[in-house]
């Protein structure tokens, strides 16, 4: 029997009414000064509650994990309370929402770091990348390598954030291990130059990601934990054998029994074929619920589901400008155009004011 994009899927105790997922989307609308979610964010997510599943924008697990101004955190009581407003609003609208947990590593700026210190990474390798601070887009700062004695603290920060997400009323969590952020910086040998037990072999470079997953599984049931991966070269993070690396990590994550694997094909918002890569090899290695992302249309998403290439498809930018994206896709209706000038920071304009169908 073939499945359809508009048929339900069971994820543990959750029944997703369709296979359309709202991908995590950084919008920089958190409260200035506290980085807590707010009422405007609650309205934004509730408007999109018809998605089979919402994955929240990436949320830093500590101040050290922050890489962009006005992104929400999940490490203070105020931030837990702020996110509870969001989850309550989504649940009242009939939706389901997971939190994406984030440590950016080296994709940060000293102005965002505690005490103006250097960001941290697997190695002291500066990214040829930019970040967004109060004055606009600027080059990222030079990082320092994490001492091996600091790594258990990073794992503990993820575990604490997972508990905070539970306290904030989320239905589950997604580990952000993609797009050249901290976990990806450990996995890819273009960044990771370590010579200790977290560097060198694929087993060593994936160790931190697996330790983080295991720590979170002590807080959440395995069906409530997903992870996002991006084999392609993003934020100046690349590997010289990505197929072997990601086949290994998918197999190990599958053995842990994670709820789903969320894979970005190619470069987010860009070329889906930027890397010669067999994404279906990850589906074979993982066994669990498999989600694909990047540039899908109604036709290509339906084809991926009916052919069995994926169980879920996540949509990013179309959800920004179409709060009722599920219904528009169902009817094959035209989509609202996106206003790129309102993506990052700002007010309700370009955030909660996109119209639904008449």
Short mmCIF file of N, CA and C in Angstrom, two decimals, residues 125-218:
data_model
loop_
_atom_site.label_atom_id
_atom_site.label_comp_id
_atom_site.label_asym_id
_atom_site.label_seq_id
_atom_site.Cartn_x
_atom_site.Cartn_y
_atom_site.Cartn_z
N UNK A 125 39.42 26.49 14.38
CA UNK A 125 39.37 26.70 12.93
C UNK A 125 38.26 27.71 12.65
N UNK A 126 38.61 28.89 12.13
CA UNK A 126 37.61 29.94 11.88
C UNK A 126 36.79 29.61 10.64
N UNK A 127 35.50 29.83 10.72
CA UNK A 127 34.61 29.59 9.58
C UNK A 127 34.59 30.81 8.66
N UNK A 128 34.60 30.56 7.38
CA UNK A 128 34.40 31.63 6.41
C UNK A 128 32.88 31.82 6.25
N UNK A 129 32.29 32.41 7.27
CA UNK A 129 30.84 32.50 7.34
C UNK A 129 30.46 33.78 8.07
N UNK A 130 29.18 34.14 8.00
CA UNK A 130 28.70 35.35 8.67
C UNK A 130 27.61 35.00 9.66
N UNK A 131 27.43 35.91 10.61
CA UNK A 131 26.32 35.78 11.56
C UNK A 131 25.61 37.12 11.67
N UNK A 132 24.47 37.13 12.38
CA UNK A 132 23.59 38.28 12.46
C UNK A 132 23.61 38.82 13.88
N UNK A 133 24.13 40.05 14.04
CA UNK A 133 24.13 40.69 15.36
C UNK A 133 23.31 41.98 15.26
N UNK A 134 23.30 42.76 16.33
CA UNK A 134 22.41 43.93 16.36
C UNK A 134 22.66 44.89 15.20
N UNK A 135 23.92 44.99 14.76
CA UNK A 135 24.26 45.93 13.69
C UNK A 135 24.04 45.34 12.29
N UNK A 136 23.70 44.05 12.20
CA UNK A 136 23.49 43.40 10.91
C UNK A 136 24.39 42.18 10.75
N UNK A 137 24.65 41.79 9.51
CA UNK A 137 25.47 40.61 9.25
C UNK A 137 26.96 40.96 9.32
N UNK A 138 27.73 40.13 10.06
CA UNK A 138 29.17 40.35 10.25
C UNK A 138 29.88 39.00 10.17
N UNK A 139 31.20 38.99 9.89
CA UNK A 139 31.94 37.72 9.92
C UNK A 139 31.92 37.12 11.33
N UNK A 140 31.91 35.79 11.40
CA UNK A 140 31.95 35.12 12.70
C UNK A 140 33.32 35.32 13.34
N UNK A 141 33.38 35.13 14.66
CA UNK A 141 34.63 35.32 15.41
C UNK A 141 35.48 34.05 15.39
N UNK A 142 36.76 34.23 15.67
CA UNK A 142 37.68 33.09 15.79
C UNK A 142 37.31 32.26 17.01
N UNK A 143 37.14 30.93 16.84
CA UNK A 143 36.79 30.10 17.99
C UNK A 143 38.02 29.53 18.69
N UNK A 144 37.78 28.95 19.85
CA UNK A 144 38.81 28.14 20.50
C UNK A 144 38.31 26.70 20.56
N UNK A 145 39.25 25.76 20.63
CA UNK A 145 38.88 24.35 20.74
C UNK A 145 38.41 24.04 22.16
N UNK A 146 37.33 23.29 22.28
CA UNK A 146 36.88 22.82 23.59
C UNK A 146 37.93 21.89 24.19
N UNK A 147 38.24 22.10 25.46
CA UNK A 147 39.07 21.13 26.18
C UNK A 147 38.26 19.85 26.38
N UNK A 148 38.93 18.72 26.40
CA UNK A 148 38.20 17.46 26.55
C UNK A 148 37.45 17.42 27.89
N UNK A 149 37.98 18.12 28.91
CA UNK A 149 37.31 18.16 30.21
C UNK A 149 35.99 18.94 30.16
N UNK A 150 35.82 19.79 29.14
CA UNK A 150 34.59 20.59 29.01
C UNK A 150 33.46 19.83 28.34
N UNK A 151 33.78 18.76 27.63
CA UNK A 151 32.78 18.09 26.79
C UNK A 151 31.64 17.48 27.61
N UNK A 152 31.89 16.85 28.75
CA UNK A 152 30.75 16.37 29.55
C UNK A 152 29.78 17.48 29.95
N UNK A 153 30.29 18.70 30.12
CA UNK A 153 29.43 19.84 30.43
C UNK A 153 28.51 20.20 29.27
N UNK A 154 29.03 20.06 28.05
CA UNK A 154 28.19 20.31 26.86
C UNK A 154 27.06 19.28 26.81
N UNK A 155 27.40 18.02 27.04
CA UNK A 155 26.38 16.96 27.06
C UNK A 155 25.34 17.26 28.14
N UNK A 156 25.80 17.68 29.30
CA UNK A 156 24.90 18.01 30.40
C UNK A 156 23.98 19.19 30.03
N UNK A 157 24.52 20.16 29.30
CA UNK A 157 23.70 21.30 28.85
C UNK A 157 22.57 20.83 27.93
N UNK A 158 22.86 19.88 27.04
CA UNK A 158 21.81 19.33 26.18
C UNK A 158 20.76 18.60 27.01
N UNK A 159 21.21 17.84 27.99
CA UNK A 159 20.26 17.11 28.83
C UNK A 159 19.37 18.08 29.61
N UNK A 160 19.96 19.12 30.17
CA UNK A 160 19.17 20.11 30.91
C UNK A 160 18.16 20.80 30.00
N UNK A 161 18.60 21.13 28.78
CA UNK A 161 17.70 21.77 27.82
C UNK A 161 16.54 20.84 27.45
N UNK A 162 16.84 19.55 27.34
CA UNK A 162 15.79 18.57 27.04
C UNK A 162 14.74 18.54 28.15
N UNK A 163 15.19 18.59 29.39
CA UNK A 163 14.26 18.65 30.51
C UNK A 163 13.46 19.95 30.50
N UNK A 164 14.13 21.06 30.19
CA UNK A 164 13.44 22.35 30.12
C UNK A 164 12.38 22.36 29.02
N UNK A 165 12.69 21.71 27.90
CA UNK A 165 11.71 21.62 26.81
C UNK A 165 10.49 20.81 27.25
N UNK A 166 10.72 19.77 28.02
CA UNK A 166 9.61 18.99 28.57
C UNK A 166 8.78 19.86 29.51
N UNK A 167 9.45 20.62 30.38
CA UNK A 167 8.76 21.50 31.31
C UNK A 167 7.97 22.59 30.58
N UNK A 168 8.44 22.97 29.38
CA UNK A 168 7.77 24.00 28.59
C UNK A 168 6.60 23.46 27.78
N UNK A 169 6.36 22.15 27.86
CA UNK A 169 5.17 21.59 27.22
C UNK A 169 5.34 21.08 25.81
N UNK A 170 6.57 20.95 25.35
CA UNK A 170 6.78 20.41 24.00
C UNK A 170 6.40 18.93 23.96
N UNK A 171 6.08 18.46 22.75
CA UNK A 171 5.73 17.05 22.54
C UNK A 171 6.96 16.19 22.30
N UNK A 172 8.10 16.83 22.06
CA UNK A 172 9.34 16.11 21.81
C UNK A 172 10.42 17.11 21.47
N UNK A 173 11.61 16.60 21.12
CA UNK A 173 12.74 17.46 20.80
C UNK A 173 13.46 16.95 19.56
N UNK A 174 14.08 17.88 18.85
CA UNK A 174 14.96 17.54 17.73
C UNK A 174 16.35 18.07 18.04
N UNK A 175 17.36 17.21 17.89
CA UNK A 175 18.75 17.60 18.08
C UNK A 175 19.24 18.22 16.77
N UNK A 176 19.73 19.46 16.85
CA UNK A 176 20.27 20.13 15.66
C UNK A 176 21.73 19.71 15.49
N UNK A 177 21.96 18.75 14.59
CA UNK A 177 23.31 18.27 14.33
C UNK A 177 23.70 18.54 12.87
N UNK A 178 23.12 19.63 12.32
CA UNK A 178 23.28 19.92 10.90
C UNK A 178 23.91 21.30 10.69
N UNK A 179 24.08 21.65 9.41
CA UNK A 179 24.36 23.02 8.96
C UNK A 179 25.61 23.66 9.55
N UNK A 180 26.59 22.84 9.87
CA UNK A 180 27.86 23.40 10.31
C UNK A 180 27.87 23.95 11.71
N UNK A 181 26.90 23.56 12.55
CA UNK A 181 26.89 23.98 13.95
C UNK A 181 27.69 22.97 14.79
N UNK A 182 27.66 23.09 16.12
CA UNK A 182 28.66 22.42 16.95
C UNK A 182 28.78 20.92 16.69
N UNK A 183 27.67 20.19 16.70
CA UNK A 183 27.78 18.73 16.53
C UNK A 183 28.33 18.38 15.15
N UNK A 184 27.91 19.15 14.14
CA UNK A 184 28.43 18.97 12.78
C UNK A 184 29.93 19.31 12.73
N UNK A 185 30.35 20.30 13.53
CA UNK A 185 31.77 20.69 13.58
C UNK A 185 32.63 19.57 14.17
N UNK A 186 32.03 18.76 15.04
CA UNK A 186 32.77 17.60 15.54
C UNK A 186 32.75 16.46 14.52
N UNK A 187 31.65 16.29 13.79
CA UNK A 187 31.53 15.14 12.89
C UNK A 187 32.38 15.29 11.62
N UNK A 188 32.50 16.50 11.09
CA UNK A 188 33.14 16.68 9.78
C UNK A 188 34.63 16.98 9.94
N UNK A 189 35.45 16.21 9.20
CA UNK A 189 36.90 16.33 9.38
C UNK A 189 37.50 17.56 8.73
N UNK A 190 36.71 18.32 7.97
CA UNK A 190 37.19 19.60 7.48
C UNK A 190 37.31 20.63 8.59
N UNK A 191 36.59 20.40 9.69
CA UNK A 191 36.63 21.30 10.85
C UNK A 191 37.37 20.64 12.01
N UNK A 192 37.09 19.36 12.26
CA UNK A 192 37.61 18.66 13.43
C UNK A 192 39.04 18.19 13.18
N UNK A 193 39.98 18.85 13.84
CA UNK A 193 41.40 18.48 13.73
C UNK A 193 41.93 17.89 15.04
N UNK A 194 41.02 17.43 15.90
CA UNK A 194 41.42 16.92 17.22
C UNK A 194 42.23 15.63 17.09
N UNK A 195 43.06 15.38 18.11
CA UNK A 195 43.84 14.15 18.14
C UNK A 195 43.48 13.29 19.35
N UNK A 196 42.42 13.69 20.08
CA UNK A 196 42.00 12.91 21.25
C UNK A 196 40.85 11.98 20.87
N UNK A 197 40.09 11.51 21.84
CA UNK A 197 39.04 10.52 21.57
C UNK A 197 37.81 11.11 20.88
N UNK A 198 37.82 12.42 20.59
CA UNK A 198 36.74 13.06 19.85
C UNK A 198 37.19 13.51 18.46
N UNK A 199 38.35 13.03 18.00
CA UNK A 199 38.85 13.41 16.69
C UNK A 199 39.48 12.22 15.98
N UNK A 200 39.74 12.41 14.68
CA UNK A 200 40.40 11.35 13.91
C UNK A 200 39.40 10.46 13.20
N UNK A 201 39.12 9.28 13.76
CA UNK A 201 38.24 8.30 13.11
C UNK A 201 36.79 8.78 13.09
N UNK A 202 36.00 8.17 12.22
CA UNK A 202 34.56 8.45 12.19
C UNK A 202 33.93 8.14 13.54
N UNK A 203 34.34 7.05 14.15
CA UNK A 203 33.78 6.67 15.47
C UNK A 203 34.04 7.78 16.49
N UNK A 204 35.24 8.34 16.48
CA UNK A 204 35.58 9.39 17.43
C UNK A 204 34.84 10.69 17.12
N UNK A 205 34.75 11.04 15.84
CA UNK A 205 34.12 12.32 15.48
C UNK A 205 32.61 12.31 15.72
N UNK A 206 31.99 11.15 15.67
CA UNK A 206 30.54 11.07 15.93
C UNK A 206 30.23 10.83 17.40
N UNK A 207 31.26 10.67 18.22
CA UNK A 207 31.07 10.34 19.63
C UNK A 207 30.19 11.37 20.36
N UNK A 208 30.46 12.66 20.15
CA UNK A 208 29.71 13.69 20.88
C UNK A 208 28.23 13.67 20.49
N UNK A 209 27.94 13.56 19.21
CA UNK A 209 26.54 13.50 18.77
C UNK A 209 25.80 12.34 19.42
N UNK A 210 26.45 11.19 19.48
CA UNK A 210 25.80 10.01 20.07
C UNK A 210 25.67 10.16 21.59
N UNK A 211 26.67 10.77 22.24
CA UNK A 211 26.56 11.01 23.68
C UNK A 211 25.42 11.97 23.99
N UNK A 212 25.24 12.98 23.16
CA UNK A 212 24.13 13.92 23.33
C UNK A 212 22.79 13.19 23.18
N UNK A 213 22.69 12.38 22.13
CA UNK A 213 21.45 11.62 21.93
C UNK A 213 21.15 10.71 23.12
N UNK A 214 22.15 10.02 23.60
CA UNK A 214 21.95 9.11 24.75
C UNK A 214 21.51 9.88 25.99
N UNK A 215 22.08 11.07 26.21
CA UNK A 215 21.71 11.87 27.37
C UNK A 215 20.25 12.32 27.28
N UNK A 216 19.83 12.72 26.09
CA UNK A 216 18.46 13.19 25.90
C UNK A 216 17.47 12.04 26.04
N UNK A 217 17.89 10.84 25.65
CA UNK A 217 17.01 9.67 25.79
C UNK A 217 16.79 9.29 27.26
N UNK A 218 17.55 9.87 28.16
CA UNK A 218 17.29 9.65 29.59
C UNK A 218 16.18 10.57 30.08
#
